[in-house]
PDB file of C-alpha atoms in Angstrom:
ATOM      1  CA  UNK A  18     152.754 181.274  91.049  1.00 84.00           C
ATOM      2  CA  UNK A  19     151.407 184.798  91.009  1.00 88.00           C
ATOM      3  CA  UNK A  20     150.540 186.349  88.039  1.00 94.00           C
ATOM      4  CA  UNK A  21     148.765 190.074  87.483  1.00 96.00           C
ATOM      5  CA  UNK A  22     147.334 190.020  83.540  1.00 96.00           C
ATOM      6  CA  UNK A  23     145.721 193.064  82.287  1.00 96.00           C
ATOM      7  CA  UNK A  24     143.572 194.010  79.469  1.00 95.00           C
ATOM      8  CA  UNK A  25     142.013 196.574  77.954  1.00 97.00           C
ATOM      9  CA  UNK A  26     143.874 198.870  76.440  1.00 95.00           C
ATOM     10  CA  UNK A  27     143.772 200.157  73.070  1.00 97.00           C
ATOM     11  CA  UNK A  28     143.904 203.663  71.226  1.00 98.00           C
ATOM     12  CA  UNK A  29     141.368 206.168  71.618  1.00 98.00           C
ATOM     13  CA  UNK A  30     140.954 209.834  70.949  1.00 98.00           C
ATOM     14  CA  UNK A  31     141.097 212.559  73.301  1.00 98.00           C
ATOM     15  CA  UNK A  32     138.116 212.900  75.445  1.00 98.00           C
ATOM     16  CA  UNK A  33     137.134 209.432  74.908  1.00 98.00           C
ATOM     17  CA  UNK A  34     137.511 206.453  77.331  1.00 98.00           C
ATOM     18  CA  UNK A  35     138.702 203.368  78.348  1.00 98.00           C
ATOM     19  CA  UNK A  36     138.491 200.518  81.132  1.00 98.00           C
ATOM     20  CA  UNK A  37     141.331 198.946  82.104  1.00 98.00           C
ATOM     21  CA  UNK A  38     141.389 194.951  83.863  1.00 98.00           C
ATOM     22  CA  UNK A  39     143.461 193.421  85.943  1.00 97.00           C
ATOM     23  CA  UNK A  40     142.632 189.752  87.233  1.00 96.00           C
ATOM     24  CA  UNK A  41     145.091 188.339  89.672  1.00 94.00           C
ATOM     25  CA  UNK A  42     145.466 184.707  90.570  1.00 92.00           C
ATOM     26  CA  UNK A  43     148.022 182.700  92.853  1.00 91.00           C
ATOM     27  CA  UNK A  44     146.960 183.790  95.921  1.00 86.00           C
ATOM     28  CA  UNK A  45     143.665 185.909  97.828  1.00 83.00           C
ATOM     29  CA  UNK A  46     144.613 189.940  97.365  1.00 87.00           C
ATOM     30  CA  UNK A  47     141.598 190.773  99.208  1.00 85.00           C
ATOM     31  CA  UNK A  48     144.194 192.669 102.004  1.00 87.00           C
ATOM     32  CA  UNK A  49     146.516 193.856  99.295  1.00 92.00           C
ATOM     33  CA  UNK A  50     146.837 196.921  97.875  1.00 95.00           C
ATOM     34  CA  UNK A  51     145.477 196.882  93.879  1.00 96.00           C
ATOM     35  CA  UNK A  52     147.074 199.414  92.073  1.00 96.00           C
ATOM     36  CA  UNK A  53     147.770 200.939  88.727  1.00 98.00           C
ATOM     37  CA  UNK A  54     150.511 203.032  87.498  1.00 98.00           C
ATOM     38  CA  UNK A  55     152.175 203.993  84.056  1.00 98.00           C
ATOM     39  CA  UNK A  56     155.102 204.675  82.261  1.00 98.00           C
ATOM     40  CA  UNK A  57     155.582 206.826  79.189  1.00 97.00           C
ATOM     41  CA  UNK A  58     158.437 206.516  76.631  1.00 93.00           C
ATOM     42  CA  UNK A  59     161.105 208.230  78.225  1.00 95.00           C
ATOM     43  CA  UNK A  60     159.707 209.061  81.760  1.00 97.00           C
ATOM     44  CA  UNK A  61     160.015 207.054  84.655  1.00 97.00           C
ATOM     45  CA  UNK A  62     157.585 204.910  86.392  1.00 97.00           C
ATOM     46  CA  UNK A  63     154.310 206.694  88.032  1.00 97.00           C
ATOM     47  CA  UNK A  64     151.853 206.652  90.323  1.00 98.00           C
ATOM     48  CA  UNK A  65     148.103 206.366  89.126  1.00 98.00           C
ATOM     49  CA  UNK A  66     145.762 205.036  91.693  1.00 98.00           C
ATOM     50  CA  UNK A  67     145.241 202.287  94.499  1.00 98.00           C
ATOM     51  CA  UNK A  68     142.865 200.807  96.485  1.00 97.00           C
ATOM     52  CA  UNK A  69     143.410 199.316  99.666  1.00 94.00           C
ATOM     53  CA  UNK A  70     141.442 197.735 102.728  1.00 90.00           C
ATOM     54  CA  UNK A  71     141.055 200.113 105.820  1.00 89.00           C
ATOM     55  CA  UNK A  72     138.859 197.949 107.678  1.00 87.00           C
ATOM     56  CA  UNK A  73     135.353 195.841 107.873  1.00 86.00           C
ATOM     57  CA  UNK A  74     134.153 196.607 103.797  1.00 86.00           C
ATOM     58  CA  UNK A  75     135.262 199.702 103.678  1.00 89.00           C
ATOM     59  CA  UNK A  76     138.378 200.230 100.831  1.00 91.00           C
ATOM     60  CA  UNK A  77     139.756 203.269 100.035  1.00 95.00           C
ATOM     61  CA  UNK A  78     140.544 205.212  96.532  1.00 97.00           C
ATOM     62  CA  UNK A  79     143.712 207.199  96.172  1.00 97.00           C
ATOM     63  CA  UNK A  80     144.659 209.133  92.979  1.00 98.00           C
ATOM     64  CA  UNK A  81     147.664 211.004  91.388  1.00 98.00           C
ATOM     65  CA  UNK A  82     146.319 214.526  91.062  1.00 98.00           C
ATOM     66  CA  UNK A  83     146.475 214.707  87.145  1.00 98.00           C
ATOM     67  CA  UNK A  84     144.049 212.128  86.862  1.00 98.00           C
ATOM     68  CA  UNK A  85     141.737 213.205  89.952  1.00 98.00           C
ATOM     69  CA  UNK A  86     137.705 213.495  88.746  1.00 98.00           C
ATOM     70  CA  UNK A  87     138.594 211.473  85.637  1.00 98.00           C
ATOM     71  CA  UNK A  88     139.584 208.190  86.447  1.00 98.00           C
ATOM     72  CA  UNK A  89     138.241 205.603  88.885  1.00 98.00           C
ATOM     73  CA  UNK A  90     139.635 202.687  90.353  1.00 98.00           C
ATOM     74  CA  UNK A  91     137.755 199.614  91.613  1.00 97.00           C
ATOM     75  CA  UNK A  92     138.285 196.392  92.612  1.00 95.00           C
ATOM     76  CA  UNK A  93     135.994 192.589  92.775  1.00 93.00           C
ATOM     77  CA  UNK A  94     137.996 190.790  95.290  1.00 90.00           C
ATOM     78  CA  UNK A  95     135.411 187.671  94.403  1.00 90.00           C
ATOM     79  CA  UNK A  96     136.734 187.769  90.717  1.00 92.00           C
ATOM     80  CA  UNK A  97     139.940 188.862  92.433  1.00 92.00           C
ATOM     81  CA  UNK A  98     140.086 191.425  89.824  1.00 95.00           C
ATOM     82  CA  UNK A  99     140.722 195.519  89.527  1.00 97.00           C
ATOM     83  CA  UNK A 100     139.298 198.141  87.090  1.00 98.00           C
ATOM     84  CA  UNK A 101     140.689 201.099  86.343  1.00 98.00           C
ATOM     85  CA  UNK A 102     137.605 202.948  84.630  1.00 98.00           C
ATOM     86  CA  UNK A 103     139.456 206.006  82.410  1.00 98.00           C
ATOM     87  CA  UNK A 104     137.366 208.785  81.048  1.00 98.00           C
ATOM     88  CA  UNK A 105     137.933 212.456  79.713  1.00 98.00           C
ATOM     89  CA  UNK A 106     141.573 210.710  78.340  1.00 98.00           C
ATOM     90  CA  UNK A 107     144.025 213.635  77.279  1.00 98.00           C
ATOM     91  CA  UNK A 108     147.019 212.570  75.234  1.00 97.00           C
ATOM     92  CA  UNK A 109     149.514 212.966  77.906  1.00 97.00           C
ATOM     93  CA  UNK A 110     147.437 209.738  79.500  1.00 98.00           C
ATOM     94  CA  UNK A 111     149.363 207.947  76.950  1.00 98.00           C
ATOM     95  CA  UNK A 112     151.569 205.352  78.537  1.00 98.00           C
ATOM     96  CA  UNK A 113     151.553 201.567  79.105  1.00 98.00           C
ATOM     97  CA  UNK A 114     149.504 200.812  82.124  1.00 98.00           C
ATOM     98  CA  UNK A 115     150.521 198.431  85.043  1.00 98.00           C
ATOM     99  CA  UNK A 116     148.862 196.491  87.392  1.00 98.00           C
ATOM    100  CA  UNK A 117     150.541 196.362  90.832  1.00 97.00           C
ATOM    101  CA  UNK A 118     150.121 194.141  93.941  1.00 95.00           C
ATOM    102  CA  UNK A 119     151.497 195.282  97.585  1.00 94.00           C
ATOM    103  CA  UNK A 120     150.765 194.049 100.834  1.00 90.00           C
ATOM    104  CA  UNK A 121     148.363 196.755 102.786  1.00 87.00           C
ATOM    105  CA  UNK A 122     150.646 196.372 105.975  1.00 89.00           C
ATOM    106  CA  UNK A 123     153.659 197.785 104.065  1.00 89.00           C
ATOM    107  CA  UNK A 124     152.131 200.044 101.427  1.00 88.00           C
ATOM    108  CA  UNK A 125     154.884 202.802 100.716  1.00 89.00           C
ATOM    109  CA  UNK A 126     153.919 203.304  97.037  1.00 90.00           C
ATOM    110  CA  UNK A 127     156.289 202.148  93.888  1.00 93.00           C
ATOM    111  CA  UNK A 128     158.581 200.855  96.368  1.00 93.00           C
ATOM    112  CA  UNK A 129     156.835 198.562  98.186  1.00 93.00           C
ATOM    113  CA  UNK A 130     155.099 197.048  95.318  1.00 95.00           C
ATOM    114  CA  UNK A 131     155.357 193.105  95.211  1.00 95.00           C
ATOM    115  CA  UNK A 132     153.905 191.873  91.860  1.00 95.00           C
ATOM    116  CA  UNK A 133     153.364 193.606  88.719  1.00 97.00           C
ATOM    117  CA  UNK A 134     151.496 192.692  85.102  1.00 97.00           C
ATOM    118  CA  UNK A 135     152.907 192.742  81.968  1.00 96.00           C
ATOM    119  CA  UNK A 136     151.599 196.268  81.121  1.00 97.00           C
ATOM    120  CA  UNK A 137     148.974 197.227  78.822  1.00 97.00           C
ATOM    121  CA  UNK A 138     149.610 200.150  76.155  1.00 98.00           C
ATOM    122  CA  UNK A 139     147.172 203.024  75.699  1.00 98.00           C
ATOM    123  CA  UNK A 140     147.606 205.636  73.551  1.00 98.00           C
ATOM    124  CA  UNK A 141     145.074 208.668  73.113  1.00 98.00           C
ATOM    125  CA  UNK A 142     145.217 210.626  69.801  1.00 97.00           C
ATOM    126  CA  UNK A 143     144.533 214.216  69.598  1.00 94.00           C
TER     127      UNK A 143
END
């Protein structure tokens, strides 16, 4: 069975930061995407960032532009695990955080997205 569990999140003031986990188990996600988004009270579902395998050990970062230069996404495919590393956090970052699985071949975004966590809240003061 395939199960995404984060951690990490918390409450924080603006401008401070945060690191968010994701360890996934079940199966080898080395080709999969890793992603995160987030979903505020009242909004819909949204992009954050992904990594994905583009060949040899190269992976590559993608962002959504309101979190460009501020947060940074990783991933340990030995600890089959994925950081999302959050600094400079404004309040409209506040949101619970998901961890998303999707297979590289087939990466399309929210859509395409095969296994999700169980969300982790983080909410930045002002």
């Amino acid at each position: 069975q395939v199960q995404l569990v984060e951690s990490g999140g918390g409450l924080v003031q603006a401008g401070g930061s945060l690191r968010l986990s994701c360890t996934a188990s079940g199966r080898t996600f080395s080709s999969y995407v890793m992603g995160w988004f987030r979903q505020a009270p009242g909004k819909e579902r949204e992009f954050v960032a992904a990594i994905r395998w583009i060949g040899g050990n190269t992976y590559r970062a993608d962002y959504a532009d309101s979190v460009k230069g501020r947060f940074t996404i990783s991933r340990d495919n030995g600890k089959n695990t994925v950081y999302l590393q959050m600094n400079s956090l404004k309040p409209e970052d506040t949101a619970v955080y998901y961890c998303a699985a999707a297979d590289g071949r087939r990466w399309q975004g929210i859509s395409s997205v095969e296994y999700w966590g169980q969300g982790t809240q983080v909410t930045v003061s002002s």
